PDB file of C-alpha atoms in Angstrom:
ATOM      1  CA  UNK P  19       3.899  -8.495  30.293  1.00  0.00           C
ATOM      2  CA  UNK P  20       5.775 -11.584  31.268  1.00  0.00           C
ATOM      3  CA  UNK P  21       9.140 -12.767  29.743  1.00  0.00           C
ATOM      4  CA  UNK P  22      10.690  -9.321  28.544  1.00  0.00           C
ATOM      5  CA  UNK P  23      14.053 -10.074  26.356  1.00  0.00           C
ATOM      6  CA  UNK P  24      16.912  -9.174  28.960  1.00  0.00           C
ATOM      7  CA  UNK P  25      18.238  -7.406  25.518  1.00  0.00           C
ATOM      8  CA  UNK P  26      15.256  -5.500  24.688  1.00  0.00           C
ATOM      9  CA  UNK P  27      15.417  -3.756  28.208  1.00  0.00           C
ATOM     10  CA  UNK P  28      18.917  -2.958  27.955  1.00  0.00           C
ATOM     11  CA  UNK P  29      18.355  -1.458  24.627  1.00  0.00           C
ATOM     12  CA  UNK P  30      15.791   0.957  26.020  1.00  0.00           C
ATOM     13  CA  UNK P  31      17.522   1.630  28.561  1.00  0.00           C
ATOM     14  CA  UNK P  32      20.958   2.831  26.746  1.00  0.00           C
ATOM     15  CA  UNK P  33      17.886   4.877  24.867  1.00  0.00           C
ATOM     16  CA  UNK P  34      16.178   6.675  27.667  1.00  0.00           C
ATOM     17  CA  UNK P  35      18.834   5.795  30.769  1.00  0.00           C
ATOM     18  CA  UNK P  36      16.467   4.889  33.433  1.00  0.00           C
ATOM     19  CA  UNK P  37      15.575   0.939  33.840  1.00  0.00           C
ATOM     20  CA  UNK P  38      12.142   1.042  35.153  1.00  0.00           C
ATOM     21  CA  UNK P  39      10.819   3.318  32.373  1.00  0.00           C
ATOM     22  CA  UNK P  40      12.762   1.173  29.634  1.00  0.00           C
ATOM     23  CA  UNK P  41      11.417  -1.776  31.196  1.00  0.00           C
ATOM     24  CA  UNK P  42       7.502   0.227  31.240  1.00  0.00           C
ATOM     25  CA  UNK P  43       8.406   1.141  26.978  1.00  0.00           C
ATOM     26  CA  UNK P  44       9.287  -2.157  26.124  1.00  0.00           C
ATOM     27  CA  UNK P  45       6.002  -3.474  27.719  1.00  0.00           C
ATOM     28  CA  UNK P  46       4.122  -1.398  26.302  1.00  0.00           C
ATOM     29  CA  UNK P  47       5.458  -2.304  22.686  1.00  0.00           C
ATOM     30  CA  UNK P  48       4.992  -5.943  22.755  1.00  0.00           C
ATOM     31  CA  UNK P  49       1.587  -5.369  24.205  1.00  0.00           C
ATOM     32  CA  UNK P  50       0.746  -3.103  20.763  1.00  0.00           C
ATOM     33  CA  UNK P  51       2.960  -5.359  19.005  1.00  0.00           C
ATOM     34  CA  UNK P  52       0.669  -8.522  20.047  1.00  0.00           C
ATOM     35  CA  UNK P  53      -2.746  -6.617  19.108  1.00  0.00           C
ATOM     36  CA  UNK P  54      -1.244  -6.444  15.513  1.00  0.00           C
ATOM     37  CA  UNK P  55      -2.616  -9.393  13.457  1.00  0.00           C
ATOM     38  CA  UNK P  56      -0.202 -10.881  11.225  1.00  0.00           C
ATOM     39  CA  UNK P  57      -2.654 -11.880   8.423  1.00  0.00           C
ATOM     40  CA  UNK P  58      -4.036  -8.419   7.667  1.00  0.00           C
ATOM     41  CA  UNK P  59      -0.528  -7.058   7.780  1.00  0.00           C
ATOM     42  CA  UNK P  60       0.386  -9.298   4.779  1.00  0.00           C
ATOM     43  CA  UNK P  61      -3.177  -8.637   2.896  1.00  0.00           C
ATOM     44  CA  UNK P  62      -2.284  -4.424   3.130  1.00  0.00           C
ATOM     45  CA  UNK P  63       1.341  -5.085   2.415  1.00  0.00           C
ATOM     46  CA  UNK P  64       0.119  -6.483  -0.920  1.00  0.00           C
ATOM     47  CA  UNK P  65      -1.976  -3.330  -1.825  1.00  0.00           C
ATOM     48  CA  UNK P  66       1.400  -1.524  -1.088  1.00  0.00           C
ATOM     49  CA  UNK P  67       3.158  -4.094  -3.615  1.00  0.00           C
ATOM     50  CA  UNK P  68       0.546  -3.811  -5.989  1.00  0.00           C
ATOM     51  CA  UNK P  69       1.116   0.396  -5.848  1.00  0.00           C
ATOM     52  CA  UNK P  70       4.645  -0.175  -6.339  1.00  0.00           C
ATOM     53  CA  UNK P  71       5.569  -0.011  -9.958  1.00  0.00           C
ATOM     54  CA  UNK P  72       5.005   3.286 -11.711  1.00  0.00           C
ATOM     55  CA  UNK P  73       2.732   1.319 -14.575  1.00  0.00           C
ATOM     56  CA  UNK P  74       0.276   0.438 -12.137  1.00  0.00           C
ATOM     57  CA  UNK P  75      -0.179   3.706 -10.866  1.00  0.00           C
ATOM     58  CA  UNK P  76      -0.244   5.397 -13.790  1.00  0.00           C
ATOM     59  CA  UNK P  77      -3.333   2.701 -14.783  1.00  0.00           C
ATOM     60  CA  UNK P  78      -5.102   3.819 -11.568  1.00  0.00           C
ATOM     61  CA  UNK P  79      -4.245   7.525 -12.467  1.00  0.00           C
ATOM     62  CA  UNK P  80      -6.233   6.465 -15.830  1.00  0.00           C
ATOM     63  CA  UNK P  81      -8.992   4.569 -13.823  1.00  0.00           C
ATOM     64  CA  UNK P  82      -9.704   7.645 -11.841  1.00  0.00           C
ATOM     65  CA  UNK P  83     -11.494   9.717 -14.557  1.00  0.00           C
ATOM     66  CA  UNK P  84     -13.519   6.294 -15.335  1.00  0.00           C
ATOM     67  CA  UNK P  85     -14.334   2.899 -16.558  1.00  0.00           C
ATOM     68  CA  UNK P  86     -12.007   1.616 -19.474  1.00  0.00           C
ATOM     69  CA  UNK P  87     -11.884  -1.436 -21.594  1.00  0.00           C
ATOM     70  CA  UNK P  88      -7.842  -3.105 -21.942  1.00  0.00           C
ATOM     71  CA  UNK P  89      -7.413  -1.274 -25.338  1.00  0.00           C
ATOM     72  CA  UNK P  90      -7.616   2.028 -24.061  1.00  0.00           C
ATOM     73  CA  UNK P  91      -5.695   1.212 -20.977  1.00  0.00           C
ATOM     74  CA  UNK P  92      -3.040   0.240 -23.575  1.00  0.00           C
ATOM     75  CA  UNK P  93      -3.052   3.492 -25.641  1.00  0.00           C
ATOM     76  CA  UNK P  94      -2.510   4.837 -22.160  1.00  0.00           C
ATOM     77  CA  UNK P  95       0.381   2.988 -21.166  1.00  0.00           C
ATOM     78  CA  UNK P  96       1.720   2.415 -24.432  1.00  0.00           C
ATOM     79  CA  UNK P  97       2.317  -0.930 -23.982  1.00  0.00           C
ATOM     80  CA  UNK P  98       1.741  -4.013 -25.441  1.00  0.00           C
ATOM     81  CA  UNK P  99      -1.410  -5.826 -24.347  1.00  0.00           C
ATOM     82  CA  UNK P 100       0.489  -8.668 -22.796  1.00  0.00           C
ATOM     83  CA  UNK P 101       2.142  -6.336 -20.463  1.00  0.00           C
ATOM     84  CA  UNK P 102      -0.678  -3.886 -19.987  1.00  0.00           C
ATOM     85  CA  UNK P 103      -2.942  -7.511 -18.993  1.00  0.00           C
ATOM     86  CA  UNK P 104      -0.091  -8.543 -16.579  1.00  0.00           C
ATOM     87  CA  UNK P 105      -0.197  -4.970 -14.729  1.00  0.00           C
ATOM     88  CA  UNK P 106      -3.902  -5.173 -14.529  1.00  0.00           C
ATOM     89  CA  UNK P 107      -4.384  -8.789 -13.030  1.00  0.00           C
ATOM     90  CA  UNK P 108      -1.854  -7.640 -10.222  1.00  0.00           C
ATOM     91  CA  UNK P 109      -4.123  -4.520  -9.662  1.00  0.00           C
ATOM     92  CA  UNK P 110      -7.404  -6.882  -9.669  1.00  0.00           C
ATOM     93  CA  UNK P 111      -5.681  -9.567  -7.213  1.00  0.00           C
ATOM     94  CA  UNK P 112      -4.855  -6.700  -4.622  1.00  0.00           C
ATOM     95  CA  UNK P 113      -8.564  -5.694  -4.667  1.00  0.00           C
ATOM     96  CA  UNK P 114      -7.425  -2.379  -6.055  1.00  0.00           C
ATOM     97  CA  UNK P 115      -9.257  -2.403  -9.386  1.00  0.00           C
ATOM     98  CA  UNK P 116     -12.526  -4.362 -10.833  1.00  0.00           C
ATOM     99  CA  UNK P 117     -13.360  -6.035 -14.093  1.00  0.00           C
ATOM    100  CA  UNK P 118     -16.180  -6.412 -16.158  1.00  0.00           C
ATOM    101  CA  UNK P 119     -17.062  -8.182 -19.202  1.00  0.00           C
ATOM    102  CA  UNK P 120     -18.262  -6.543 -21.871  1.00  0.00           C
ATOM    103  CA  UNK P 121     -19.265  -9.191 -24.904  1.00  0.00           C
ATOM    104  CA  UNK P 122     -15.479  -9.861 -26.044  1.00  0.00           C
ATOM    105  CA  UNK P 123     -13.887  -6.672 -24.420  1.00  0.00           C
ATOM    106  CA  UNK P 124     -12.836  -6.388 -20.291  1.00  0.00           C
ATOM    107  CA  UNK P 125     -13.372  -3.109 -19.154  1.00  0.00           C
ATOM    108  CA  UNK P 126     -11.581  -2.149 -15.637  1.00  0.00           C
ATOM    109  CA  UNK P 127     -12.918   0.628 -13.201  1.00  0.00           C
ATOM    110  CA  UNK P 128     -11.083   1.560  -9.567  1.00  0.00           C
ATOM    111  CA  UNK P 129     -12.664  -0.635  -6.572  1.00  0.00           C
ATOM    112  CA  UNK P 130     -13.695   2.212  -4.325  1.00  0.00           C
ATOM    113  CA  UNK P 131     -13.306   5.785  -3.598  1.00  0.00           C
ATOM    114  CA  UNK P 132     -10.336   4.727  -1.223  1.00  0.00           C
ATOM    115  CA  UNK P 133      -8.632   3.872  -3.810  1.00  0.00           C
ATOM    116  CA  UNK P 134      -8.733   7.556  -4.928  1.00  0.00           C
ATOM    117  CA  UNK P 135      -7.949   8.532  -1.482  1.00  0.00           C
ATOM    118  CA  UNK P 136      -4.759   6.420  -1.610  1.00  0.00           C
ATOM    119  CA  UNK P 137      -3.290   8.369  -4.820  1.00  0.00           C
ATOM    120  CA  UNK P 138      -4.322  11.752  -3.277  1.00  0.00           C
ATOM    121  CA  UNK P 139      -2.719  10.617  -0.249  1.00  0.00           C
ATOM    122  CA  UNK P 140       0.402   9.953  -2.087  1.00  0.00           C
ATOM    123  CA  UNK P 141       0.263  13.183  -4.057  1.00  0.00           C
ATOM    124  CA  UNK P 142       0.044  14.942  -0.732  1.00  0.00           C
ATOM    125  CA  UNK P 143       2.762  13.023   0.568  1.00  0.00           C
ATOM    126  CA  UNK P 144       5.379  14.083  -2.351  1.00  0.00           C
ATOM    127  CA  UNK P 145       3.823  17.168  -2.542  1.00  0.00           C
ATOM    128  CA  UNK P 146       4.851  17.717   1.459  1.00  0.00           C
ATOM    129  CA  UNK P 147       8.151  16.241   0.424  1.00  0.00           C
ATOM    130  CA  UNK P 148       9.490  18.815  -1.514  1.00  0.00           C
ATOM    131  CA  UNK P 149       8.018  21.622   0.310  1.00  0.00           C
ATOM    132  CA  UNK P 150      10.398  20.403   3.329  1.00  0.00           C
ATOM    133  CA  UNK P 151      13.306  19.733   0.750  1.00  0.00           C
ATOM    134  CA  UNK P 152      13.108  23.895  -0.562  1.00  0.00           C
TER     135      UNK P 152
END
């Protein structure tokens, strides 16, 4: 790859000693780092910001066993239905959850299965967590 940052080399090589492989790592970085498009890291990272308040999760938590309308959501939550709206229009812009209209009532459902497959990621995660924290 052409034009590899003086400073970049150096670094990998302070990292691994030998200037030729340093100069080999850092090429093959940028050349990853190039196939990486910009735009669909910024669409995922909003799924992550969606995921990242402990009301929203605990909404798709309550999604999980099934379709609800906003009321319910709010027993849930016990919150206010101002609040429990704001949570679930940041869920529906991420692509995370669905609505549908029901005469005068919204009822939400998850978007897909993934979405399922996200939280039982996570719970895996923290579950892992702690194992290597005993």
């Amino acid at each position: 790859m052409a034009n590899i940052p003086k400073e970049a080399v150096n670094r990998m090589t302070r990292l691994i000693g030998d200037p030729d492989k340093a100069e080999c790592k850092v090429d093959k970085i940028r050349a990853i780092t190039s196939k990486i498009d910009e735009a669909e890291v910024r669409e995922e990272s909003e799924i992550f910001k969606a995921m990242a308040d402990p009301c929203r999760i605990k909404i798709l938590m309550l999604l999980r066993e099934g379709e609800l309308c906003v009321c319910e959501i709010m027993i849930g939550l016990d919150r206010p239905q101002s609040s429990t709206s704001h949570h679930l229009s940041i869920l529906k812009e991420a692509g995370l959850i669905r609505e549908r209209k029901d005469g005068r009532w919204s009822r939400y459902r998850l978007s897909e299965g993934a979405v399922i497959e996200m939280l039982n990621m996570a719970k895996l995660m923290k579950e892992s967590k702690f194992q290597r924290h005993e």
